[in-house]
mmCIF file of C-alpha atoms in Angstrom:
data_model
loop_
_atom_site.group_PDB
_atom_site.id
_atom_site.type_symbol
_atom_site.label_atom_id
_atom_site.label_comp_id
_atom_site.label_asym_id
_atom_site.label_seq_id
_atom_site.Cartn_x
_atom_site.Cartn_y
_atom_site.Cartn_z
ATOM 1 C CA MET B 263 -15.850 18.062 -17.047
ATOM 2 C CA ALA B 264 -13.388 16.301 -14.695
ATOM 3 C CA GLY B 265 -10.580 17.297 -16.913
ATOM 4 C CA LYS B 266 -11.378 20.943 -16.781
ATOM 5 C CA ARG B 267 -11.654 20.852 -13.059
ATOM 6 C CA ARG B 268 -8.363 19.075 -12.744
ATOM 7 C CA ARG B 269 -6.595 21.676 -14.890
ATOM 8 C CA GLY B 270 -8.154 24.409 -12.667
ATOM 9 C CA ILE B 271 -6.803 22.787 -9.535
ATOM 10 C CA MET B 272 -3.316 22.472 -11.081
ATOM 11 C CA LYS B 273 -3.473 26.125 -12.225
ATOM 12 C CA GLU B 274 -4.516 27.085 -8.649
ATOM 13 C CA PHE B 275 -1.424 25.217 -7.213
ATOM 14 C CA ILE B 276 0.925 26.924 -9.564
ATOM 15 C CA GLN B 277 -0.610 30.357 -8.769
ATOM 16 C CA PHE B 278 -0.282 29.596 -5.009
ATOM 17 C CA PHE B 279 3.298 28.627 -5.280
ATOM 18 C CA LYS B 280 4.139 31.694 -7.216
ATOM 19 C CA GLU B 281 2.233 34.099 -4.887
ATOM 20 C CA LYS B 282 3.440 32.673 -1.578
ATOM 21 C CA LYS B 283 6.963 31.909 -2.900
ATOM 22 C CA SER B 284 6.845 28.499 -1.324
ATOM 23 C CA TYR B 285 8.833 26.573 -3.955
ATOM 24 C CA TRP B 286 10.047 24.129 -1.334
ATOM 25 C CA VAL B 287 6.673 22.428 -1.347
ATOM 26 C CA VAL B 288 6.925 21.443 -5.022
ATOM 27 C CA PRO B 289 9.387 18.500 -4.292
ATOM 28 C CA LEU B 290 7.061 17.276 -1.506
ATOM 29 C CA VAL B 291 4.036 17.240 -3.876
ATOM 30 C CA ILE B 292 6.110 15.439 -6.531
ATOM 31 C CA VAL B 293 7.199 12.726 -4.053
ATOM 32 C CA LEU B 294 3.742 12.299 -2.714
ATOM 33 C CA ALA B 295 2.391 11.877 -6.286
ATOM 34 C CA VAL B 296 5.000 9.257 -7.140
ATOM 35 C CA LEU B 297 4.143 7.321 -3.937
ATOM 36 C CA LEU B 298 0.428 7.566 -4.654
ATOM 37 C CA GLY B 299 1.136 6.158 -8.112
ATOM 38 C CA LEU B 300 3.084 3.285 -6.609
ATOM 39 C CA VAL B 301 0.314 2.519 -4.198
ATOM 40 C CA ILE B 302 -2.248 2.500 -6.917
ATOM 41 C CA LEU B 303 -0.119 0.329 -9.242
ATOM 42 C CA GLY B 304 0.642 -2.010 -6.351
ATOM 43 C CA GLY B 305 -2.989 -3.162 -6.443
ATOM 44 C CA THR B 306 -2.991 -3.915 -10.103
ATOM 45 C CA SER B 307 -1.463 -6.553 -12.288
ATOM 46 C CA ALA B 308 1.589 -4.370 -12.664
ATOM 47 C CA ALA B 309 2.603 -5.130 -9.047
ATOM 48 C CA PRO B 310 5.071 -7.876 -9.813
ATOM 49 C CA PHE B 311 6.919 -5.513 -12.065
ATOM 50 C CA ILE B 312 7.014 -2.700 -9.486
ATOM 51 C CA TYR B 313 8.257 -5.039 -6.747
ATOM 52 C CA THR B 314 11.225 -6.222 -8.891
ATOM 53 C CA LEU B 315 12.429 -2.618 -8.994
ATOM 54 C CA PHE B 316 12.873 -2.498 -5.183
#
């Protein structure tokens, strides 16, 4: 059920960007998603590998 809901949210975001012509928001969302991924992985055993990248 969570998978269906997630696809619905993504579909709504895409429709919102198309209707409002706010394509400038897309890079911001991508950057925030990458940062969120780094924060989540920073608390796992993958942290030493991430820290060597920076």
